[in-house]
mmCIF file of C-alpha atoms in Angstrom:
data_model
loop_
_atom_site.group_PDB
_atom_site.id
_atom_site.type_symbol
_atom_site.label_atom_id
_atom_site.label_comp_id
_atom_site.label_asym_id
_atom_site.label_seq_id
_atom_site.Cartn_x
_atom_site.Cartn_y
_atom_site.Cartn_z
ATOM 1 C CA UNK D 292 3.111 -11.134 -18.013
ATOM 2 C CA UNK D 293 2.854 -11.148 -14.238
ATOM 3 C CA UNK D 294 0.093 -12.411 -11.984
ATOM 4 C CA UNK D 295 -1.657 -12.095 -9.737
ATOM 5 C CA UNK D 296 -2.298 -8.509 -8.693
ATOM 6 C CA UNK D 297 -4.325 -7.675 -5.591
ATOM 7 C CA UNK D 298 -6.246 -4.444 -5.065
ATOM 8 C CA UNK D 299 -6.915 -3.357 -1.495
ATOM 9 C CA UNK D 300 -8.766 -0.529 0.183
ATOM 10 C CA UNK D 301 -7.055 2.769 1.075
ATOM 11 C CA UNK D 302 -4.660 2.827 4.014
ATOM 12 C CA UNK D 303 -6.660 2.535 7.241
ATOM 13 C CA UNK D 304 -3.931 4.267 9.239
ATOM 14 C CA UNK D 305 -5.132 7.549 7.724
ATOM 15 C CA UNK D 306 -8.182 7.244 10.002
ATOM 16 C CA UNK D 307 -6.390 6.011 13.128
ATOM 17 C CA UNK D 308 -5.061 7.668 16.247
ATOM 18 C CA UNK D 309 -1.401 6.615 16.528
ATOM 19 C CA UNK D 310 0.439 6.228 19.850
ATOM 20 C CA UNK D 311 3.878 5.082 20.932
ATOM 21 C CA UNK D 312 4.278 2.466 23.649
ATOM 22 C CA UNK D 313 4.217 5.207 26.316
ATOM 23 C CA UNK D 314 0.758 6.290 25.059
ATOM 24 C CA UNK D 315 2.077 9.522 23.571
ATOM 25 C CA UNK D 316 0.280 10.491 20.372
ATOM 26 C CA UNK D 317 2.538 10.513 17.323
ATOM 27 C CA UNK D 318 2.182 11.284 13.627
ATOM 28 C CA UNK D 319 3.314 9.081 10.767
ATOM 29 C CA UNK D 320 4.516 10.868 7.650
ATOM 30 C CA UNK D 321 3.761 8.486 4.807
ATOM 31 C CA UNK D 322 6.388 8.734 2.103
ATOM 32 C CA UNK D 323 8.997 10.218 4.448
ATOM 33 C CA UNK D 324 11.354 8.458 6.851
ATOM 34 C CA UNK D 325 9.582 7.521 10.094
ATOM 35 C CA UNK D 326 11.674 6.320 13.023
ATOM 36 C CA UNK D 327 9.911 4.591 15.918
ATOM 37 C CA UNK D 328 11.094 2.986 19.137
ATOM 38 C CA UNK D 329 9.992 -0.633 18.986
ATOM 39 C CA UNK D 330 6.619 -0.049 17.326
ATOM 40 C CA UNK D 331 3.332 1.796 17.749
ATOM 41 C CA UNK D 332 -0.372 1.380 18.514
ATOM 42 C CA UNK D 333 -3.282 2.334 16.249
ATOM 43 C CA UNK D 334 -6.796 2.965 17.637
ATOM 44 C CA UNK D 335 -10.025 3.423 15.661
ATOM 45 C CA UNK D 336 -13.441 4.832 16.537
ATOM 46 C CA UNK D 337 -15.065 1.681 15.139
ATOM 47 C CA UNK D 338 -13.616 -1.791 14.505
ATOM 48 C CA UNK D 339 -11.878 -2.148 11.149
ATOM 49 C CA UNK D 340 -10.854 -5.211 9.169
ATOM 50 C CA UNK D 341 -7.374 -5.783 7.756
ATOM 51 C CA UNK D 342 -5.865 -8.623 5.770
ATOM 52 C CA UNK D 343 -2.520 -7.172 4.613
ATOM 53 C CA UNK D 344 0.262 -4.932 5.879
ATOM 54 C CA UNK D 345 2.695 -3.421 3.384
ATOM 55 C CA UNK D 346 5.837 -1.762 4.745
ATOM 56 C CA UNK D 347 8.005 0.102 2.232
ATOM 57 C CA UNK D 348 11.694 0.994 2.488
ATOM 58 C CA UNK D 349 12.345 -0.311 5.978
ATOM 59 C CA UNK D 350 14.923 -2.005 8.195
ATOM 60 C CA UNK D 351 12.238 -4.029 10.020
ATOM 61 C CA UNK D 352 13.192 -7.723 10.110
ATOM 62 C CA UNK D 353 10.279 -9.137 12.103
ATOM 63 C CA UNK D 354 6.907 -8.055 13.460
ATOM 64 C CA UNK D 355 4.569 -9.030 16.298
ATOM 65 C CA UNK D 356 0.876 -8.126 16.188
ATOM 66 C CA UNK D 357 -1.682 -7.825 18.985
ATOM 67 C CA UNK D 358 -5.223 -6.488 18.943
ATOM 68 C CA UNK D 359 -8.234 -5.350 20.962
ATOM 69 C CA UNK D 360 -11.539 -6.510 19.553
ATOM 70 C CA UNK D 361 -13.281 -3.542 21.194
ATOM 71 C CA UNK D 362 -12.234 -0.250 22.720
ATOM 72 C CA UNK D 363 -13.425 -1.512 26.109
ATOM 73 C CA UNK D 364 -10.963 -4.435 26.181
ATOM 74 C CA UNK D 365 -8.401 -4.067 28.956
ATOM 75 C CA UNK D 366 -5.418 -5.624 27.221
ATOM 76 C CA UNK D 367 -4.135 -6.631 23.802
ATOM 77 C CA UNK D 368 -4.444 -10.204 22.561
ATOM 78 C CA UNK D 369 -1.515 -11.642 20.549
ATOM 79 C CA UNK D 370 -2.291 -12.541 16.935
ATOM 80 C CA UNK D 371 -0.171 -15.117 15.110
ATOM 81 C CA UNK D 372 -2.245 -15.931 12.024
ATOM 82 C CA UNK D 373 -0.021 -14.225 9.473
ATOM 83 C CA UNK D 374 2.949 -14.829 7.192
ATOM 84 C CA UNK D 375 5.866 -12.471 6.608
ATOM 85 C CA UNK D 376 7.593 -11.984 3.242
ATOM 86 C CA UNK D 377 10.662 -9.810 2.568
ATOM 87 C CA UNK D 378 11.432 -8.328 -0.839
ATOM 88 C CA UNK D 379 14.496 -6.110 -0.875
ATOM 89 C CA UNK D 380 13.813 -3.334 1.649
ATOM 90 C CA UNK D 381 10.057 -3.988 1.614
ATOM 91 C CA UNK D 382 7.942 -6.274 3.819
ATOM 92 C CA UNK D 383 4.525 -7.801 3.151
ATOM 93 C CA UNK D 384 2.432 -9.294 5.971
ATOM 94 C CA UNK D 385 -0.450 -11.529 4.816
ATOM 95 C CA UNK D 386 -3.153 -12.666 7.241
ATOM 96 C CA UNK D 387 -4.549 -16.186 6.978
ATOM 97 C CA UNK D 388 -8.000 -14.701 7.675
ATOM 98 C CA UNK D 389 -8.914 -10.992 7.942
ATOM 99 C CA UNK D 390 -8.638 -9.594 11.465
ATOM 100 C CA UNK D 391 -11.337 -7.214 12.713
ATOM 101 C CA UNK D 392 -10.438 -5.079 15.725
ATOM 102 C CA UNK D 393 -10.738 -1.612 17.251
ATOM 103 C CA UNK D 394 -7.044 -1.274 18.121
ATOM 104 C CA UNK D 395 -3.792 -2.845 16.975
ATOM 105 C CA UNK D 396 -0.321 -3.027 18.474
ATOM 106 C CA UNK D 397 2.606 -3.498 16.106
ATOM 107 C CA UNK D 398 5.965 -4.433 17.635
ATOM 108 C CA UNK D 399 9.025 -4.454 15.377
ATOM 109 C CA UNK D 400 12.436 -6.102 15.473
ATOM 110 C CA UNK D 401 15.449 -4.994 13.487
ATOM 111 C CA UNK D 402 17.040 -1.604 13.158
ATOM 112 C CA UNK D 403 19.839 -0.427 15.424
ATOM 113 C CA UNK D 404 20.947 -1.565 18.881
ATOM 114 C CA UNK D 405 18.589 0.923 20.569
ATOM 115 C CA UNK D 406 15.540 -0.857 19.159
ATOM 116 C CA UNK D 407 14.667 1.937 16.727
ATOM 117 C CA UNK D 408 13.371 0.976 13.293
ATOM 118 C CA UNK D 409 12.442 3.076 10.309
ATOM 119 C CA UNK D 410 10.037 2.870 7.394
ATOM 120 C CA UNK D 411 8.887 5.246 4.671
ATOM 121 C CA UNK D 412 5.386 3.819 4.200
ATOM 122 C CA UNK D 413 3.272 1.514 6.327
ATOM 123 C CA UNK D 414 -0.098 0.523 4.895
ATOM 124 C CA UNK D 415 -2.731 -1.619 6.596
ATOM 125 C CA UNK D 416 -5.753 -2.510 4.477
ATOM 126 C CA UNK D 417 -8.345 -5.122 3.608
ATOM 127 C CA UNK D 418 -8.539 -6.794 0.223
ATOM 128 C CA UNK D 419 -11.051 -5.714 -2.422
ATOM 129 C CA UNK D 420 -10.131 -7.855 -5.404
ATOM 130 C CA UNK D 421 -7.561 -10.544 -6.236
ATOM 131 C CA UNK D 422 -6.913 -10.627 -9.976
ATOM 132 C CA UNK D 423 -5.658 -14.204 -10.074
ATOM 133 C CA UNK D 424 -7.479 -15.149 -13.277
ATOM 134 C CA UNK D 425 -6.672 -12.101 -15.402
ATOM 135 C CA UNK D 426 -3.562 -11.856 -17.547
ATOM 136 C CA UNK D 427 -1.750 -8.763 -16.370
ATOM 137 C CA UNK D 428 1.216 -6.639 -17.340
ATOM 138 C CA UNK D 429 2.607 -3.530 -15.692
ATOM 139 C CA UNK D 430 4.849 -1.005 -17.401
ATOM 140 C CA UNK D 431 6.469 1.035 -14.634
ATOM 141 C CA UNK D 432 7.601 4.597 -15.026
ATOM 142 C CA UNK D 433 8.296 7.436 -12.624
ATOM 143 C CA UNK D 434 6.889 10.890 -11.976
ATOM 144 C CA UNK D 435 9.659 13.331 -11.142
ATOM 145 C CA UNK D 436 9.136 16.782 -9.656
ATOM 146 C CA UNK D 437 12.298 18.784 -10.185
ATOM 147 C CA UNK D 438 14.102 20.882 -12.713
ATOM 148 C CA UNK D 439 17.382 22.330 -13.936
ATOM 149 C CA UNK D 440 18.974 25.562 -15.064
ATOM 150 C CA UNK D 441 22.311 26.837 -16.288
ATOM 151 C CA UNK D 442 24.344 29.465 -14.494
ATOM 152 C CA UNK D 443 25.835 32.435 -16.316
ATOM 153 C CA UNK D 444 29.136 30.534 -16.360
ATOM 154 C CA UNK D 445 27.476 27.651 -18.143
ATOM 155 C CA UNK D 446 27.369 25.168 -15.258
ATOM 156 C CA UNK D 447 24.319 22.921 -15.055
ATOM 157 C CA UNK D 448 22.373 22.880 -11.795
ATOM 158 C CA UNK D 449 19.698 20.224 -11.255
ATOM 159 C CA UNK D 450 17.393 19.490 -8.339
ATOM 160 C CA UNK D 451 14.753 16.951 -7.397
ATOM 161 C CA UNK D 452 11.902 17.582 -4.970
ATOM 162 C CA UNK D 453 10.445 14.069 -5.132
ATOM 163 C CA UNK D 454 10.047 11.042 -7.379
ATOM 164 C CA UNK D 455 6.908 8.857 -7.396
ATOM 165 C CA UNK D 456 6.226 5.467 -8.932
ATOM 166 C CA UNK D 457 3.726 5.425 -11.763
ATOM 167 C CA UNK D 458 2.878 3.157 -14.651
ATOM 168 C CA UNK D 459 0.380 1.555 -16.961
ATOM 169 C CA UNK D 460 -1.449 -1.572 -15.778
ATOM 170 C CA UNK D 461 -3.073 -3.749 -18.454
ATOM 171 C CA UNK D 462 -5.552 -6.497 -17.516
ATOM 172 C CA UNK D 463 -6.693 -8.922 -20.196
ATOM 173 C CA UNK D 464 -9.355 -11.618 -20.565
ATOM 174 C CA UNK D 465 -11.754 -10.074 -18.058
ATOM 175 C CA UNK D 466 -15.380 -11.245 -18.007
ATOM 176 C CA UNK D 467 -18.021 -8.521 -17.960
ATOM 177 C CA UNK D 468 -18.715 -8.962 -14.220
ATOM 178 C CA UNK D 469 -15.060 -8.422 -13.294
ATOM 179 C CA UNK D 470 -14.766 -5.424 -15.590
ATOM 180 C CA UNK D 471 -17.803 -3.848 -13.888
ATOM 181 C CA UNK D 472 -16.293 -4.563 -10.462
ATOM 182 C CA UNK D 473 -13.116 -2.740 -11.476
ATOM 183 C CA UNK D 474 -15.126 0.220 -12.759
ATOM 184 C CA UNK D 475 -17.023 0.372 -9.480
ATOM 185 C CA UNK D 476 -13.980 0.364 -7.191
ATOM 186 C CA UNK D 477 -12.156 2.902 -9.396
ATOM 187 C CA UNK D 478 -15.033 5.310 -10.016
ATOM 188 C CA UNK D 479 -14.278 7.559 -7.029
ATOM 189 C CA UNK D 480 -10.566 7.583 -7.899
ATOM 190 C CA UNK D 481 -9.477 7.249 -4.293
ATOM 191 C CA UNK D 482 -5.995 6.034 -3.445
ATOM 192 C CA UNK D 483 -6.203 2.243 -3.580
ATOM 193 C CA UNK D 484 -3.440 -0.144 -2.574
ATOM 194 C CA UNK D 485 -1.969 -2.311 -5.334
ATOM 195 C CA UNK D 486 0.214 -5.327 -4.515
ATOM 196 C CA UNK D 487 2.136 -7.024 -7.311
ATOM 197 C CA UNK D 488 2.972 -10.693 -6.753
ATOM 198 C CA UNK D 489 4.738 -13.357 -8.757
ATOM 199 C CA UNK D 490 8.039 -12.645 -10.454
ATOM 200 C CA UNK D 491 7.696 -8.914 -9.743
ATOM 201 C CA UNK D 492 9.149 -7.557 -6.498
ATOM 202 C CA UNK D 493 7.290 -5.311 -4.065
ATOM 203 C CA UNK D 494 9.082 -2.124 -5.088
ATOM 204 C CA UNK D 495 6.172 -1.022 -7.295
ATOM 205 C CA UNK D 496 3.500 -1.997 -4.746
ATOM 206 C CA UNK D 497 1.840 0.863 -2.889
ATOM 207 C CA UNK D 498 -1.031 3.361 -2.963
ATOM 208 C CA UNK D 499 -2.068 4.610 -6.399
ATOM 209 C CA UNK D 500 -4.763 6.757 -7.954
ATOM 210 C CA UNK D 501 -5.798 6.873 -11.589
ATOM 211 C CA UNK D 502 -4.410 9.739 -13.655
ATOM 212 C CA UNK D 503 -6.922 9.215 -16.463
ATOM 213 C CA UNK D 504 -10.280 7.449 -16.801
ATOM 214 C CA UNK D 505 -10.260 3.664 -16.945
ATOM 215 C CA UNK D 506 -10.072 2.434 -20.548
ATOM 216 C CA UNK D 507 -11.812 -0.787 -21.608
ATOM 217 C CA UNK D 508 -11.849 -2.653 -24.927
ATOM 218 C CA UNK D 509 -14.155 -5.562 -25.767
ATOM 219 C CA UNK D 510 -13.047 -8.507 -27.875
ATOM 220 C CA UNK D 511 -16.048 -9.290 -30.048
ATOM 221 C CA UNK D 512 -14.773 -12.792 -30.788
ATOM 222 C CA UNK D 513 -14.278 -13.902 -27.193
ATOM 223 C CA UNK D 514 -16.596 -11.515 -25.357
ATOM 224 C CA UNK D 515 -13.825 -10.629 -22.875
ATOM 225 C CA UNK D 516 -12.488 -7.232 -21.879
ATOM 226 C CA UNK D 517 -9.052 -5.622 -21.799
ATOM 227 C CA UNK D 518 -8.767 -2.851 -19.210
ATOM 228 C CA UNK D 519 -5.967 -0.294 -18.924
ATOM 229 C CA UNK D 520 -5.242 1.781 -15.826
ATOM 230 C CA UNK D 521 -2.844 4.738 -15.821
ATOM 231 C CA UNK D 522 -1.706 5.163 -12.215
ATOM 232 C CA UNK D 523 0.511 7.392 -10.081
ATOM 233 C CA UNK D 524 1.686 6.743 -6.539
ATOM 234 C CA UNK D 525 0.332 8.787 -3.631
#
């Protein structure tokens, strides 16, 4: 059993305009290797609120954050109310209180001598639900897109296009109100961000969608629910 698990909103960077430090617009390819010089800026049409940053498969060792509360603000204000946690090649940034702003500036340390850093995924999001009371277990698996064939000479040729995390998440001892909350946030089957804490590392954390409808079972003796989610990574 592992706990807790936190569910967050979809990645807000999908709705942002991204710029380098020279104000050139750039694109981030989530899931592929992104290399940036020192960091980037993210601007939104309306202020957004974030409480976590998840960076997957990266050589970033440290991060500085600044923000503009409104688009009209002339300069960025440094923000220091966060904690940084490393787990293998992944980084999790947790804010002491959610930060609401119209633009963010992320400056990174690490990488090579030129100041370049890389990451495969960078997710900024606000929390929806912390499952700190539920008993939880996660059985990871992987979705592989690839194949194989034999040549006329009998040699085996294999290839892999991509491999995605997936798995089965089981949540036990849920009261009816929490079960309904889970049903509500999962009903549109958007890509939500799941962060696994405790004894489990961050390698399975990321953006997931359900691959089948949420399954719920009621214990008649205790009146509590067991919910199962089948999920695959974005």
